[in-house]
Every structure is written in structure tokens, then in C-alpha cells.
Amino acid sequence: MRSMRIHPGVRGLVRAGSVPLLLLVAAGTARAAGPEFQYVGRDDKVHGLSGPTGCVEAKGGGFRAVTNATGSRATLYREPGCKGDAVAVLPPGGGGQIQPYFASVRFSFITKAQQP
């Protein structure tokens, strides 16, 4: 997994947690080629998922950046296998710094009845 959307010069700022939320949202909604779901992992590296569906292992959080440019809602869970408490829910195009850590993400298609 590699990043094509977050500029290498910005990665250090993202890892340090000093990137403004507005920049994170802009990075998450950009339609450049590359992964649609990105996060800074517990290893301080940027990870990306292209076309994710269902439950996917993803270890990140702890005030690190996450962007969801998929067409699905992303629910982040503390435990692997999308079990345990949900840490956060990111709508399509959402992003931010997630606290606390997460171990997996479930991608769910949003129907018109579920849209605001």
C-alpha cells in the first residue's frame, strides 16, 4: 500500500499531527489517482486502500490523519475483524485525526434512505 495523494513534503507534518483539519479534508476529497482511503498507521507511514469493501485490517489512529474518499461510510473499530467498539465513523469524503487507535475498518454502502 502506498500513498499517491499526500505529498511527501507533507508526510512529516501529518506524522507529527500538525496538519490543519482543513488540509486533511482537502486531501481526502481530492480525486487524484491513488488510494481512496488513506491513513497514517501506527508505524508512522502513510497507507492507502483502493476500492475497499467489507472489513479491512488497518492499524492507525492516535491523533493521526485519516481520509475517506470512497463512496462508502467507513466505520473504524478498536479490534481486528471489525469487532469491539466503533472508534469513529467517516462519511464519504470525510477525514480528520482519529483518537484513539483503530485496528480495522468496515466499508458500508450508504443508501438514499440513510443520507441526510
PDB file of C-alpha atoms in Angstrom, residues 1 9 12 26 32 41-42 49-52 54 59 78 81-82 84 86-87 92 100 104 107 109-112 115-116:
ATOM      1  CA  MET A   1       0.000   0.000   0.000  1.00  0.00           C
ATOM      2  CA  GLY A   9       6.742  17.015   1.951  1.00  0.00           C
ATOM      3  CA  GLY A  12       6.294  14.685   8.229  1.00  0.00           C
ATOM      4  CA  ALA A  26      -8.979  18.734   1.122  1.00  0.00           C
ATOM      5  CA  ALA A  32      -6.211  12.360  -7.900  1.00  0.00           C
ATOM      6  CA  GLY A  41      -0.512   3.940  10.527  1.00  0.00           C
ATOM      7  CA  ARG A  42       0.886   3.170  13.938  1.00  0.00           C
ATOM      8  CA  LEU A  49      -6.562   1.235   0.181  1.00  0.00           C
ATOM      9  CA  SER A  50      -8.044   1.269  -3.323  1.00  0.00           C
ATOM     10  CA  GLY A  51     -11.606   0.045  -3.783  1.00  0.00           C
ATOM     11  CA  PRO A  52     -12.001  -1.282  -0.229  1.00  0.00           C
ATOM     12  CA  GLY A  54     -16.301  -5.053   3.756  1.00  0.00           C
ATOM     13  CA  LYS A  59      -3.874  -0.083  12.140  1.00  0.00           C
ATOM     14  CA  ARG A  78     -10.650  -0.827  18.015  1.00  0.00           C
ATOM     15  CA  GLY A  81     -12.092  -8.112  12.337  1.00  0.00           C
ATOM     16  CA  CYS A  82     -14.342  -5.050  12.843  1.00  0.00           C
ATOM     17  CA  GLY A  84     -15.453  -4.250  19.587  1.00  0.00           C
ATOM     18  CA  ALA A  86     -16.503   1.720  16.972  1.00  0.00           C
ATOM     19  CA  VAL A  87     -13.902   4.477  17.360  1.00  0.00           C
ATOM     20  CA  PRO A  92     -17.766   9.562   2.074  1.00  0.00           C
ATOM     21  CA  PRO A 100      -7.771   6.609  19.967  1.00  0.00           C
ATOM     22  CA  SER A 104      -9.882  -2.392  11.365  1.00  0.00           C
ATOM     23  CA  PHE A 107     -16.816   0.000   4.458  1.00  0.00           C
ATOM     24  CA  PHE A 109     -22.536   1.453   1.091  1.00  0.00           C
ATOM     25  CA  ILE A 110     -24.871   4.316   2.015  1.00  0.00           C
ATOM     26  CA  THR A 111     -28.411   4.087   0.624  1.00  0.00           C
ATOM     27  CA  LYS A 112     -30.510   7.143  -0.203  1.00  0.00           C
ATOM     28  CA  GLN A 115     -28.304  10.054   3.518  1.00  0.00           C
ATOM     29  CA  PRO A 116     -29.014  13.282   5.430  1.00  0.00           C
TER      30      PRO A 116
END
